[in-house]
Amino acid sequence: MPPHRKKPFSAKQKKEQLKAKKERKRQRTQHDDDSPNSANNGSEEDTDVLKLNEQPANITEKGYDPNRYRLHFAQDTKKAINKRKEEASQPLTFLPEEALELDTDDVYRPGSVLDMPKRPPWRHNMSKHELLSREEAYFKRYLDDILAQHRVDELSYVELNLETWRQLWRVLEMSDIVLLITDIRHPALHFSPALYNYVTRDLGKALVVVLNKIDLAPPALVVAWTDYLKNKFPELHIVHFTSFPKDSTERNEDPRKAINKRRKGAYSAMGPQQLLQVCEEIVQGQVDLASWHRDMVEDSAPDTGDATGSEVKVEHEEDFSYKAHQKYRDGVLTIGCCGYPNVGKSSLINGLIGRKVVSVSKTPGHTKHFQTIFLAPTVKLCDCPGLVFPSLIPKPLQILAGIYPIAQVREPYSVVGYLTQRIPLHTLLRLTHPNDDAPGEGSKWSAYDICEAWALKRGFLTARVSRPDVYRGANSILRLAVEGRLCLCTRPPGYTVHKECWELHPQTREIAELQEYHRRSVGCPSDLLAELSQESDGEEEEDSEDEGEEEEGGLATQNPFLLLADD
């Protein structure tokens, strides 16, 4: 029986939950009116902590708090939100491709106070109360130092939940190899140099960076990011990875049956063999990895339709024992998985095992607690909840990277504007300007116009007066971007100037062949943008679409994301 099985949630309990939520909101509003903001350098508005993904407190067994590791972000002030709304109505300035180039030094400012929080020194004879009190005091000083030099509105979203940082500290301590999972679309955003220095220098352990979701980026960009990370961080080991659930459902099958199949279905992944080779290189024979290799060969056998396989041991841990790390304890290799929310840590584990063993979701912060999975008798994986390191990246880019839950975004229009400035949404989505009958090359587009035009195209209307539901249109565009249908890929420094060289690089063809092979094995995802563009379009637009595909040399049939990636 899986742990923490949900119990029935009655309507009475739901009413009590809503009542408590209203009471907290009332107290927060009263606090905003009565107290000054000491953390915002004299601002009149209060920057409260926004707690996301709240779960009912009484749905699980006694003693387990489902909200212990939820995301904690600094709440945006009303003044900042109103300012972004005003900017969203201004005409947009479209930026060149160089605007997508991103360096890790610009994001994290190495050597500054934005360094990651580290566990303070501790001794084995400390009591639990003494240890937790020391960590709380240290974390409070750490946040105070950051807020003393940076205003809240210029800081990016950063994890403010100490419990989640404790999870990371424990994973780093008990692991022999640390896996840092990053999204290939935003590696500079997801790779913290402070974590690299802490793992390789302070802890003296190997750090493996997994460039996940490589099917969402052009092969040349994958090679360029790999070269950039290897040259700047020489002690890194880099693995290319992507994972998909195998689609064994039929088109006319009942959707409810299809969902049940996918819940326990098989996973197909590209990259487990490369990860095994890297681990063998690091371990150098000190741990027997033959069982891992044998299980991988069995998983690569032809699919017989049985997704149950052998039993996988999954342990959920709540309290931790603070023990000194012993390398390869009991002949078992411990691999710790960490990274930002929504980069695919749980999907990577499912891909390594070959079937679903941990829950996955598109909502950031879905993994709520530390869990241990035995990949093989001598290989143990530790999955840590995703957390956000302190940085100075624009908040719209964090939202587009899937770090912040889209359903919780209070002002999505400026994020759509940030996206439109870098990829031509009005062209890709074939939008008509709301104030003009002609397609919008010559029209002056604003972020609000993009959202309104998309709402009209998709038929998003308000209930009573049937006006365009602009908020829903903006929300829909953001979800397309996070899912990879609208492909916003950042570039390493200097990529635009040497783009042709990267496209002709020998490894580029190898990555392209791997992507195509994996795409054929799991079934290529449907081109959602093509389906959306065909709706409500006439025959003239369909003819122009066919001509456009011929001019691109058939790229749309090979990879539905390549046309979007080439801005």
Coordinates of C-alpha atoms in Angstrom, one line a residue, residues 73-325:
F73 CA 8.0 33.1 -2.4
A74 CA 8.1 36.8 -1.6
Q75 CA 4.7 38.2 -2.6
D76 CA 4.7 41.0 -5.2
T77 CA 3.5 44.3 -4.0
K78 CA 0.3 45.9 -5.4
K79 CA 2.3 48.8 -6.7
A80 CA 4.6 46.6 -8.7
I81 CA 1.7 44.6 -10.2
N82 CA -0.1 47.8 -11.2
K83 CA 3.0 49.1 -12.8
R84 CA 3.5 46.0 -14.9
K85 CA -0.2 46.2 -16.0
E86 CA 0.4 49.7 -17.3
E87 CA 3.5 48.6 -19.2
A88 CA 1.6 45.7 -20.7
S89 CA -0.6 48.1 -22.6
Q90 CA 2.4 49.9 -24.2
P91 CA 3.6 49.0 -27.7
L92 CA 6.3 46.3 -27.7
T93 CA 9.8 46.6 -29.0
F94 CA 10.9 43.3 -30.6
L95 CA 14.4 42.3 -29.7
P96 CA 17.1 40.5 -31.7
E97 CA 18.2 37.0 -31.1
E98 CA 21.2 38.2 -29.0
A99 CA 18.7 39.1 -26.3
L100 CA 18.2 35.4 -25.6
E101 CA 21.9 34.9 -24.7
L102 CA 22.4 34.3 -21.0
D103 CA 25.4 33.9 -18.8
T104 CA 25.5 32.3 -15.4
D105 CA 27.5 35.2 -14.0
D106 CA 24.7 37.6 -15.0
V107 CA 22.2 35.4 -13.2
Y108 CA 23.9 34.5 -9.9
R109 CA 26.7 37.1 -9.5
P110 CA 29.4 34.8 -8.1
G111 CA 30.9 36.0 -4.9
S112 CA 28.0 38.2 -3.9
V113 CA 25.5 37.7 -1.0
L114 CA 23.4 35.7 -3.4
D115 CA 25.4 32.6 -2.5
M116 CA 23.3 29.6 -1.6
P117 CA 22.6 28.9 2.1
K118 CA 24.7 26.1 3.5
R119 CA 24.1 24.1 6.6
P120 CA 25.9 25.7 9.6
P121 CA 28.5 23.5 11.4
W122 CA 27.0 20.9 13.7
R123 CA 28.1 18.1 16.0
H124 CA 26.8 14.6 16.6
N125 CA 26.2 15.3 20.3
M126 CA 23.8 18.2 19.5
S127 CA 20.1 17.8 20.5
K128 CA 17.5 18.2 17.8
H129 CA 16.2 21.4 19.3
E130 CA 19.7 23.0 19.4
L131 CA 20.4 21.9 15.8
L132 CA 17.1 23.3 14.4
S133 CA 17.5 26.6 16.3
R134 CA 20.9 27.1 15.0
E135 CA 19.7 26.5 11.4
E136 CA 16.8 28.9 11.8
A137 CA 19.0 31.6 13.1
Y138 CA 21.5 31.1 10.3
F139 CA 18.8 31.2 7.6
K140 CA 17.3 34.4 9.0
R141 CA 20.7 36.1 9.0
Y142 CA 21.2 34.9 5.4
L143 CA 17.9 36.4 4.2
D144 CA 18.6 39.6 6.1
D145 CA 21.9 40.0 4.4
I146 CA 20.3 39.6 1.0
L147 CA 17.5 42.1 1.7
A148 CA 20.1 44.6 3.0
Q149 CA 21.7 44.9 -0.4
H150 CA 18.9 44.1 -2.8
R151 CA 15.3 45.3 -2.9
V152 CA 12.5 42.7 -3.0
D153 CA 11.3 44.0 -6.3
E154 CA 14.7 43.5 -8.0
L155 CA 15.3 40.0 -6.6
S156 CA 14.0 37.0 -8.5
Y157 CA 11.8 34.5 -6.8
V158 CA 13.8 32.6 -4.2
E159 CA 12.8 29.7 -2.0
L160 CA 12.0 31.0 1.5
N161 CA 11.0 27.7 3.1
L162 CA 13.8 26.5 5.4
E163 CA 12.3 23.0 5.5
T164 CA 13.0 22.6 1.7
W165 CA 16.6 23.8 2.1
R166 CA 17.1 21.3 4.9
Q167 CA 16.0 18.6 2.4
L168 CA 18.7 19.8 0.0
W169 CA 21.3 19.8 2.8
R170 CA 20.5 16.2 3.8
V171 CA 20.6 15.0 0.2
L172 CA 24.0 16.6 -0.5
E173 CA 25.4 15.1 2.7
M174 CA 24.3 11.5 2.1
S175 CA 25.0 11.4 -1.6
D176 CA 28.1 10.0 -3.3
I177 CA 27.2 11.6 -6.6
V178 CA 25.0 14.7 -7.0
L179 CA 22.7 15.0 -10.1
L180 CA 21.7 18.5 -10.9
I181 CA 18.8 18.3 -13.3
T182 CA 18.4 21.3 -15.6
D183 CA 16.1 22.2 -18.5
I184 CA 17.9 22.5 -21.8
R185 CA 15.9 25.5 -22.6
H186 CA 17.3 27.5 -19.6
P187 CA 20.5 25.8 -18.3
A188 CA 22.1 29.1 -17.2
L189 CA 19.0 29.7 -15.0
H190 CA 19.0 26.3 -13.5
F191 CA 22.7 25.9 -12.9
S192 CA 23.9 27.6 -9.7
P193 CA 27.7 28.2 -9.6
A194 CA 27.4 28.3 -5.8
L195 CA 26.1 24.8 -5.7
Y196 CA 28.9 23.7 -8.1
N197 CA 31.6 25.2 -5.8
Y198 CA 29.9 23.8 -2.6
V199 CA 29.7 20.2 -4.0
T200 CA 33.0 20.0 -5.8
R201 CA 35.2 22.0 -3.4
D202 CA 33.6 21.9 0.1
L203 CA 32.1 18.4 0.0
G204 CA 34.6 17.0 -2.5
K205 CA 32.0 15.1 -4.5
A206 CA 31.2 14.6 -8.1
L207 CA 28.6 16.8 -9.7
V208 CA 26.7 15.5 -12.8
V209 CA 24.6 18.0 -14.7
V210 CA 21.7 16.5 -16.6
L211 CA 20.5 18.5 -19.6
N212 CA 16.9 17.3 -19.6
K213 CA 14.2 17.7 -22.2
I214 CA 16.7 17.9 -25.1
D215 CA 13.9 17.0 -27.5
L216 CA 12.6 20.6 -27.0
A217 CA 15.7 22.3 -28.4
P218 CA 17.6 22.4 -31.7
P219 CA 20.6 19.9 -31.7
A220 CA 23.1 22.8 -32.3
L221 CA 21.9 24.5 -29.2
V222 CA 22.3 21.3 -27.1
V223 CA 25.9 21.0 -28.3
A224 CA 26.6 24.7 -27.6
W225 CA 25.3 24.6 -24.0
T226 CA 27.4 21.4 -23.4
D227 CA 30.5 23.1 -24.6
Y228 CA 29.8 26.2 -22.6
L229 CA 29.3 24.4 -19.3
K230 CA 32.4 22.1 -19.8
N231 CA 34.7 25.0 -20.5
K232 CA 33.5 27.2 -17.7
F233 CA 33.1 24.4 -15.1
P234 CA 35.8 21.9 -15.9
E235 CA 35.0 19.4 -13.1
L236 CA 31.4 18.9 -14.4
H237 CA 30.1 15.7 -15.9
I238 CA 27.3 16.3 -18.4
V239 CA 24.6 13.9 -19.5
H240 CA 21.9 14.5 -22.1
F241 CA 18.5 13.1 -21.2
T242 CA 14.8 13.1 -22.1
S243 CA 11.9 11.0 -21.0
F244 CA 8.4 10.3 -22.3
P245 CA 5.7 7.9 -21.2
K246 CA 5.1 5.3 -23.9
D247 CA 1.9 6.0 -25.7
S248 CA 0.1 2.7 -26.1
T249 CA -3.4 4.1 -26.3
E250 CA -5.6 4.2 -29.4
R251 CA -7.1 7.3 -30.9
N252 CA -10.7 6.2 -30.3
E253 CA -10.1 4.8 -26.9
D254 CA -12.1 6.1 -23.9
P255 CA -10.1 9.0 -22.3
R256 CA -10.6 7.6 -18.8
K257 CA -9.1 4.3 -19.7
A258 CA -6.2 6.0 -21.4
I259 CA -5.5 8.0 -18.3
N260 CA -5.5 4.8 -16.2
K261 CA -3.0 3.2 -18.6
R262 CA -0.6 6.1 -18.4
R263 CA -0.7 6.1 -14.6
K264 CA 1.1 2.8 -14.5
G265 CA 2.5 2.8 -18.0
A266 CA 6.0 2.3 -19.2
Y267 CA 8.5 5.1 -19.7
S268 CA 11.0 5.5 -22.5
A269 CA 14.1 7.5 -21.9
M270 CA 17.2 8.7 -23.8
G271 CA 20.3 9.1 -21.6
P272 CA 20.3 6.2 -19.0
Q273 CA 23.2 4.5 -20.7
Q274 CA 25.2 7.7 -20.8
L275 CA 24.5 8.3 -17.1
L276 CA 25.6 4.7 -16.3
Q277 CA 28.9 5.3 -18.1
V278 CA 29.5 8.5 -16.2
C279 CA 28.8 6.8 -12.8
E280 CA 31.2 4.0 -13.7
E281 CA 33.9 6.5 -14.6
I282 CA 33.4 8.3 -11.2
V283 CA 33.1 5.1 -9.1
Q284 CA 36.1 3.4 -10.7
G285 CA 35.1 -0.1 -9.7
Q286 CA 34.6 0.7 -6.0
V287 CA 30.9 -0.3 -6.3
D288 CA 29.5 -3.2 -8.4
L289 CA 27.2 -1.6 -11.0
A290 CA 26.6 -4.9 -12.9
S291 CA 23.0 -5.1 -11.5
W292 CA 22.2 -1.7 -12.9
H293 CA 23.6 -2.6 -16.3
R294 CA 21.6 -5.8 -16.3
D295 CA 18.4 -4.1 -15.4
M296 CA 19.0 -1.6 -18.1
V297 CA 19.4 -4.3 -20.7
E298 CA 16.2 -6.0 -19.5
D299 CA 14.3 -2.7 -19.7
S300 CA 15.5 -2.1 -23.3
A301 CA 13.9 -5.4 -24.4
P302 CA 10.8 -5.2 -26.6
D303 CA 7.7 -4.0 -24.8
T304 CA 5.3 -6.8 -24.2
G305 CA 2.6 -4.5 -22.8
D306 CA 3.2 -5.5 -19.2
A307 CA 4.2 -2.3 -17.3
T308 CA 4.3 -3.8 -13.9
G309 CA 7.9 -5.2 -14.0
S310 CA 9.9 -6.0 -10.9
E311 CA 9.1 -4.4 -7.6
V312 CA 10.9 -1.1 -6.9
K313 CA 11.4 -0.1 -3.3
V314 CA 10.3 3.5 -2.6
E315 CA 10.9 5.0 0.9
H316 CA 9.4 8.3 2.1
E317 CA 11.4 9.9 4.8
E318 CA 10.1 12.7 7.1
D319 CA 12.7 13.0 9.9
F320 CA 16.4 12.7 9.2
S321 CA 19.2 11.2 11.2
Y322 CA 22.3 13.4 11.2
K323 CA 25.1 11.0 10.6
A324 CA 28.5 11.6 9.1
H325 CA 28.8 10.6 5.5

